[in-house]
mmCIF file of C-alpha atoms in Angstrom:
data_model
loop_
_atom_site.group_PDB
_atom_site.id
_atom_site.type_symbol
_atom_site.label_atom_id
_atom_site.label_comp_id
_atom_site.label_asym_id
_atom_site.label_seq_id
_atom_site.Cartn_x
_atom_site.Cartn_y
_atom_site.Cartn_z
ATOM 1 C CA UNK A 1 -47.676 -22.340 2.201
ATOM 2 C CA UNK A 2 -45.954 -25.314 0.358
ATOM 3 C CA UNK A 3 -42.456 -24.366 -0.623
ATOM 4 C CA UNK A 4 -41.905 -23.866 -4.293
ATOM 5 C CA UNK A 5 -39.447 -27.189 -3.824
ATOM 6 C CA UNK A 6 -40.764 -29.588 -2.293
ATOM 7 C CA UNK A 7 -40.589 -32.807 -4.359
ATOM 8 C CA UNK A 8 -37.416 -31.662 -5.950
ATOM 9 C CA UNK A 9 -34.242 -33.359 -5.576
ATOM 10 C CA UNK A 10 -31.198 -31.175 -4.650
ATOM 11 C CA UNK A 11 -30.209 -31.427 -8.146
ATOM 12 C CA UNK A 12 -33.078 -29.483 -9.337
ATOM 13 C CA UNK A 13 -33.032 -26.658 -6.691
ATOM 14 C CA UNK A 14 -30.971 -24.252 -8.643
ATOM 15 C CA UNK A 15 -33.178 -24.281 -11.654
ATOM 16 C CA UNK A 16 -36.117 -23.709 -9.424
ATOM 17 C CA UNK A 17 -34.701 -20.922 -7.561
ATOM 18 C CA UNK A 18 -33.372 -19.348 -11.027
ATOM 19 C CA UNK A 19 -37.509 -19.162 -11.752
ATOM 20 C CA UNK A 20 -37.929 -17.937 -8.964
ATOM 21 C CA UNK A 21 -36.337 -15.010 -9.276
ATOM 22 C CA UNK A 22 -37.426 -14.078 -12.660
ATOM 23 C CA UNK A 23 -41.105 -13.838 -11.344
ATOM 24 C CA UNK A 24 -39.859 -11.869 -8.943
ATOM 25 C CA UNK A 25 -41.535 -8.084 -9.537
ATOM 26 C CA UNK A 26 -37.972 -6.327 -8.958
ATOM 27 C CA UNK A 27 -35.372 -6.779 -11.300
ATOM 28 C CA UNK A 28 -32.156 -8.610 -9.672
ATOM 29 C CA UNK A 29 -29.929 -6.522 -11.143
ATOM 30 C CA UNK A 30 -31.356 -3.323 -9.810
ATOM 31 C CA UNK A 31 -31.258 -4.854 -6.079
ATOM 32 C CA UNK A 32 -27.809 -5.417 -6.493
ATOM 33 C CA UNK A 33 -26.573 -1.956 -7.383
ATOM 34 C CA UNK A 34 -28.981 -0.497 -4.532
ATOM 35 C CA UNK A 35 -27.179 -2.672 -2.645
ATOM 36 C CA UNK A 36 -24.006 -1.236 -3.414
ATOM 37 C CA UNK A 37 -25.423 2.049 -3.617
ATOM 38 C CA UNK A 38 -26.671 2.215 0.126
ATOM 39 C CA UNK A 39 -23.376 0.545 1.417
ATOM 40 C CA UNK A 40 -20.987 3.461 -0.402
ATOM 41 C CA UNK A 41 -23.660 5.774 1.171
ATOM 42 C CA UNK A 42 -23.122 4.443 4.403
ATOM 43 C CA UNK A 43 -19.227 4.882 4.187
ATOM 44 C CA UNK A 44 -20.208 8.844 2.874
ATOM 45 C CA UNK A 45 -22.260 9.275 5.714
ATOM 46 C CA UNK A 46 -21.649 12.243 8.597
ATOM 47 C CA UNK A 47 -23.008 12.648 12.068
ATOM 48 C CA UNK A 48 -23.112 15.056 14.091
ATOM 49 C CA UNK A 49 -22.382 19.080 13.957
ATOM 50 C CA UNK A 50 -18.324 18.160 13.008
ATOM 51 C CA UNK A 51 -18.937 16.418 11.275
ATOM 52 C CA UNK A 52 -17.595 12.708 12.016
ATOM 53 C CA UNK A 53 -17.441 10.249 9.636
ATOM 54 C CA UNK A 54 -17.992 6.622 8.869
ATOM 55 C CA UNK A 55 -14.772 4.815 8.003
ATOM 56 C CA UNK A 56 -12.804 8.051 8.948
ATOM 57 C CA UNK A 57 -13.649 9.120 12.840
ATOM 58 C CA UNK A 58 -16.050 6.170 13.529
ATOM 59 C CA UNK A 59 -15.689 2.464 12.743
ATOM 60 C CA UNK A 60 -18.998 0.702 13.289
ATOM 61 C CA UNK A 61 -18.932 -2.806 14.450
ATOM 62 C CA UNK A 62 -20.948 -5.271 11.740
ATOM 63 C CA UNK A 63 -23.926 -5.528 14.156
ATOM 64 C CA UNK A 64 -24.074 -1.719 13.175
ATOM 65 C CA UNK A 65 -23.015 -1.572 9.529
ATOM 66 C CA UNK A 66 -25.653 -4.576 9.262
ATOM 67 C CA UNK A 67 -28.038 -2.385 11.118
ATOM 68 C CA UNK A 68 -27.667 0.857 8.501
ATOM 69 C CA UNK A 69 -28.614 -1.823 5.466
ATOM 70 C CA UNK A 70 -31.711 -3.133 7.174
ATOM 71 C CA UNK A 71 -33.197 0.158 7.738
ATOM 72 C CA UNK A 72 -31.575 1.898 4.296
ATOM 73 C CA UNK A 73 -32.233 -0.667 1.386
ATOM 74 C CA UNK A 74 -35.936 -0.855 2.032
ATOM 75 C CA UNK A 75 -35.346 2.998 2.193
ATOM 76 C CA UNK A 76 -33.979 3.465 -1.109
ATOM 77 C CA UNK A 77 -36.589 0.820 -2.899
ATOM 78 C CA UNK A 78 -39.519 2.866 -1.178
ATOM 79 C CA UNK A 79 -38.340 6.395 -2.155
ATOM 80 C CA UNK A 80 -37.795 4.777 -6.151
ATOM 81 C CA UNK A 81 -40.992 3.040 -5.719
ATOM 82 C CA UNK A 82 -43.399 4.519 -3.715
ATOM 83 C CA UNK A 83 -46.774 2.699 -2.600
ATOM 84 C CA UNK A 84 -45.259 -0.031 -4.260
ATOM 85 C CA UNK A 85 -42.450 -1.029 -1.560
ATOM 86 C CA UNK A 86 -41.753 0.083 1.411
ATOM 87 C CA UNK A 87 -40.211 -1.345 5.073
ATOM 88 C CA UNK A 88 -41.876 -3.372 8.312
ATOM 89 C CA UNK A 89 -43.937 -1.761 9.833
ATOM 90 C CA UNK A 90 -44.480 -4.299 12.504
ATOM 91 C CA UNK A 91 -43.070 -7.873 13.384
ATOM 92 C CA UNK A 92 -45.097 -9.888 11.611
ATOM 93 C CA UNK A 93 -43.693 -8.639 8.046
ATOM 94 C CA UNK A 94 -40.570 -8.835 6.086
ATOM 95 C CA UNK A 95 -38.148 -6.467 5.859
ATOM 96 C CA UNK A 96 -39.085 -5.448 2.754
ATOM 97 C CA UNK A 97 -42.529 -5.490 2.069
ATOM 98 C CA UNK A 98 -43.994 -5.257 -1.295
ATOM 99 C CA UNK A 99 -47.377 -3.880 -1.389
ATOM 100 C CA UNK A 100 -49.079 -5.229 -4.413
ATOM 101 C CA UNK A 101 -48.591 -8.865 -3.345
ATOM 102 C CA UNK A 102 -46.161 -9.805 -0.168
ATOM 103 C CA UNK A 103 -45.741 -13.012 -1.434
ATOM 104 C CA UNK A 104 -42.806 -11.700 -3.172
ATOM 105 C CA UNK A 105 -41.887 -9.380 0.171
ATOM 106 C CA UNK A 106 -37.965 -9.801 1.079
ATOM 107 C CA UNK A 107 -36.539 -10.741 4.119
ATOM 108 C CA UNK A 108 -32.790 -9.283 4.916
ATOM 109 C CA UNK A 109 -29.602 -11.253 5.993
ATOM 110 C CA UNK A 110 -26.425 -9.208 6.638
ATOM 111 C CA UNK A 111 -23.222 -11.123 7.616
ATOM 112 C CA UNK A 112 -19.248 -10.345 8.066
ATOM 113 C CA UNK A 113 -19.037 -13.710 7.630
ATOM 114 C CA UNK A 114 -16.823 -14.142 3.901
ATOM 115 C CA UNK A 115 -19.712 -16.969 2.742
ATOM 116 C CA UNK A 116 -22.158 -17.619 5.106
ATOM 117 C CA UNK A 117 -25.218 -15.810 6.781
ATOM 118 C CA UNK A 118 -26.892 -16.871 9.976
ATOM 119 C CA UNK A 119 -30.294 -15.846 11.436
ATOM 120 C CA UNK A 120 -31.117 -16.137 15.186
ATOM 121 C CA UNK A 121 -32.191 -18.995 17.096
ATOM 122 C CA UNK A 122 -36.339 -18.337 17.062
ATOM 123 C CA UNK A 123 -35.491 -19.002 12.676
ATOM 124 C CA UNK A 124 -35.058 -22.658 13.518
ATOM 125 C CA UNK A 125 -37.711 -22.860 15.997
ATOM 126 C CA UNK A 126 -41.978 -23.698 14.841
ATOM 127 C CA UNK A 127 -43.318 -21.606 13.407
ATOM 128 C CA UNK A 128 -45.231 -18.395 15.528
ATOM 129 C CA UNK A 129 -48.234 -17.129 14.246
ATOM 130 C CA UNK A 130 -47.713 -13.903 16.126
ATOM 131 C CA UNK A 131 -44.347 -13.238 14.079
ATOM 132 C CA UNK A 132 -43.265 -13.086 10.528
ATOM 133 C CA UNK A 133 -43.174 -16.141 8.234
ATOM 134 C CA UNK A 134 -39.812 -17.417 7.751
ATOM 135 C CA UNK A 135 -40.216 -18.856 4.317
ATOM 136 C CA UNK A 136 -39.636 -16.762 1.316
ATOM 137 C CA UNK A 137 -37.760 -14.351 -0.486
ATOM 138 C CA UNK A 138 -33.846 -13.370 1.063
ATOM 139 C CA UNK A 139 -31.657 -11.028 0.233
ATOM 140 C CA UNK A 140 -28.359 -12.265 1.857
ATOM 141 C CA UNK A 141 -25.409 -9.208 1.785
ATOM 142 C CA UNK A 142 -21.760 -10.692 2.735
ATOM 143 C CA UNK A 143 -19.689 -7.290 3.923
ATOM 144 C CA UNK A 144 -15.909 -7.353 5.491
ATOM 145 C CA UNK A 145 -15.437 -5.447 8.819
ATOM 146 C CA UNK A 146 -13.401 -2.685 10.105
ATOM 147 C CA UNK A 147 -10.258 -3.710 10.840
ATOM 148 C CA UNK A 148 -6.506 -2.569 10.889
ATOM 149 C CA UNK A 149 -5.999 -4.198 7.614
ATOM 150 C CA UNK A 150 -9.423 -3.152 6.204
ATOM 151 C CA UNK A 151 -10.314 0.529 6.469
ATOM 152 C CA UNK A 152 -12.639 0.459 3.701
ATOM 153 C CA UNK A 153 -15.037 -2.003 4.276
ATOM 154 C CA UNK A 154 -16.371 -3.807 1.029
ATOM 155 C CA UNK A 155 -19.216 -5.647 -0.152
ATOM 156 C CA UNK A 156 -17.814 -9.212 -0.673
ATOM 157 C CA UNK A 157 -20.950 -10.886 -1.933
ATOM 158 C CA UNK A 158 -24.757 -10.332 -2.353
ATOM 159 C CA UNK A 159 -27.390 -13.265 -3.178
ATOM 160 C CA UNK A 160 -30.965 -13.436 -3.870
ATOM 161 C CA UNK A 161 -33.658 -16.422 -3.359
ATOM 162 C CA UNK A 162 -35.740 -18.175 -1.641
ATOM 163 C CA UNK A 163 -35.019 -19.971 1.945
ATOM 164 C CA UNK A 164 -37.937 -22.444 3.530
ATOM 165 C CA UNK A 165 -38.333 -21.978 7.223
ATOM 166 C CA UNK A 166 -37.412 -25.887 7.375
ATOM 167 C CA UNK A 167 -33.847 -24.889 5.830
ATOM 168 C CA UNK A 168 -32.483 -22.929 9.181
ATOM 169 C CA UNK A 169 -30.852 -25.591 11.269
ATOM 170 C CA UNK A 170 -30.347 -23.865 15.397
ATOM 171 C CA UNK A 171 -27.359 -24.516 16.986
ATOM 172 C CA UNK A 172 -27.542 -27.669 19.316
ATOM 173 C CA UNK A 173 -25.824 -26.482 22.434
ATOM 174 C CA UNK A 174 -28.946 -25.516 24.541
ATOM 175 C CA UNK A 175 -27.600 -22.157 24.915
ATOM 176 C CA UNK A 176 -26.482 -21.652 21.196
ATOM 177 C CA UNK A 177 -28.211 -18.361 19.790
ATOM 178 C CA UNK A 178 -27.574 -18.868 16.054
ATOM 179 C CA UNK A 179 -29.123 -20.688 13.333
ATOM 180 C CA UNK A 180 -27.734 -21.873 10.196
ATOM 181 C CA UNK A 181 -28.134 -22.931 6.862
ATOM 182 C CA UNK A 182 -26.523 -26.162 5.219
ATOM 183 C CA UNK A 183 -24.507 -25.407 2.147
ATOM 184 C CA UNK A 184 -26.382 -26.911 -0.213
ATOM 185 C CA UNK A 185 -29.211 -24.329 1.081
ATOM 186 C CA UNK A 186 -26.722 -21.578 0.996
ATOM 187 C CA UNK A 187 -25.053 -22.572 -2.372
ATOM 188 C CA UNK A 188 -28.512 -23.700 -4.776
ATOM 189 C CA UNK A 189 -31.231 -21.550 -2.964
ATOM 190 C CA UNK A 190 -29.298 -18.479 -2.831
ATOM 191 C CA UNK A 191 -27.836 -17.123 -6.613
ATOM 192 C CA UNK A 192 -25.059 -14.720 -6.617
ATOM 193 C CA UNK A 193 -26.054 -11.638 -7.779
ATOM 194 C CA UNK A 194 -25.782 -9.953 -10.572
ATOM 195 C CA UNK A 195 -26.667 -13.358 -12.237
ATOM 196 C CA UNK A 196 -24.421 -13.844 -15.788
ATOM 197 C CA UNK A 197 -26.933 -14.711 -18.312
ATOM 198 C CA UNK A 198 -25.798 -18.234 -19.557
#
């Protein structure tokens, strides 16, 4: 698929990725407060017969936390709309799939980082048939970690837009795990959500 920017000068990406949102089929708004919605529920949530609770009796590490909004968010979208979206079911999709036309499916980034948001090393590799395609629509969620200083945890930022699997740049030590995005990928391709009307 040709990404929606090619051509465009780096000047020009914010307006595109602006459009591309508002074709999106789900409202921006409405992804950020299920955002927050599903992160609060995560810091409500009990296991066990105790019960013990998140942020109280158990302190998730981000790997974790970032592992409850993978699996929740497409959750919550699928039980508001049902046969409309709904989560992977294998690797070869996005996180969030949407059913009518998953050309506008979202792929999930979660991050402690305070800006940025990373994927793993295979996102800067060629492309694999067998797997998911890495260009598209992200959701990238910024959250702070347990700490001494931070016993409850909060959403510091959530963005919306489109990444090209070109964009990830791997790490260059032969061993490095991580890839990256530059910031002029992370800053014009990615809008802050919710988006002030202009």
């Amino acid at each position: 698929m040709t990404s929606p920017y090619h051509g465009l000068p780096i000047n020009q990406w914010q307006i595109k990725t602006r459009q591309l949102i508002q074709e999106h089929p789900l409202n921006a708004t409405e992804l950020y407060h299920i955002v927050l919605q599903v992160w609060n529920d995560i810091l409500q949530s009990k296991i066990g017969s105790k019960p013990f609770q998140i942020g109280v009796d158990i302190f998730p590490k981000p790997q974790i936390m970032g592992f409850f909004l993978h699996e929740l968010i497409p959750l919550e979208l699928s039980y508001r709309y049902p046969n409309i979206w709904r989560g992977e079911t294998s690797s070869t999709e996005k996180d969030m799939v949407y059913i009518p036309d998953t050309r506008f499916s979202i792929e999930i980034k979660t991050s402690s980082s305070s800006r940025n948001i990373y994927g793993n090393r295979s996102y800067a590799q060629d492309s694999d048939k067998s797997k998911k395609d890495k260009s598209g629509y992200y959701l990238a969620i910024n959250f702070e970690k347990f700490s001494p200083k931070v016993a409850h945890p909060q959403i510091t930022q959530v963005r919306f837009g489109w990444i090209d699997h070109e964009d990830w740049q791997g790490q260059t030590a032969a061993t490095g795990q991580q890839a990256r995005l530059s910031s002029d990928v992370e800053r014009y391709k990615l809008h802050i959500l919710p988006i002030i009307e202009e």
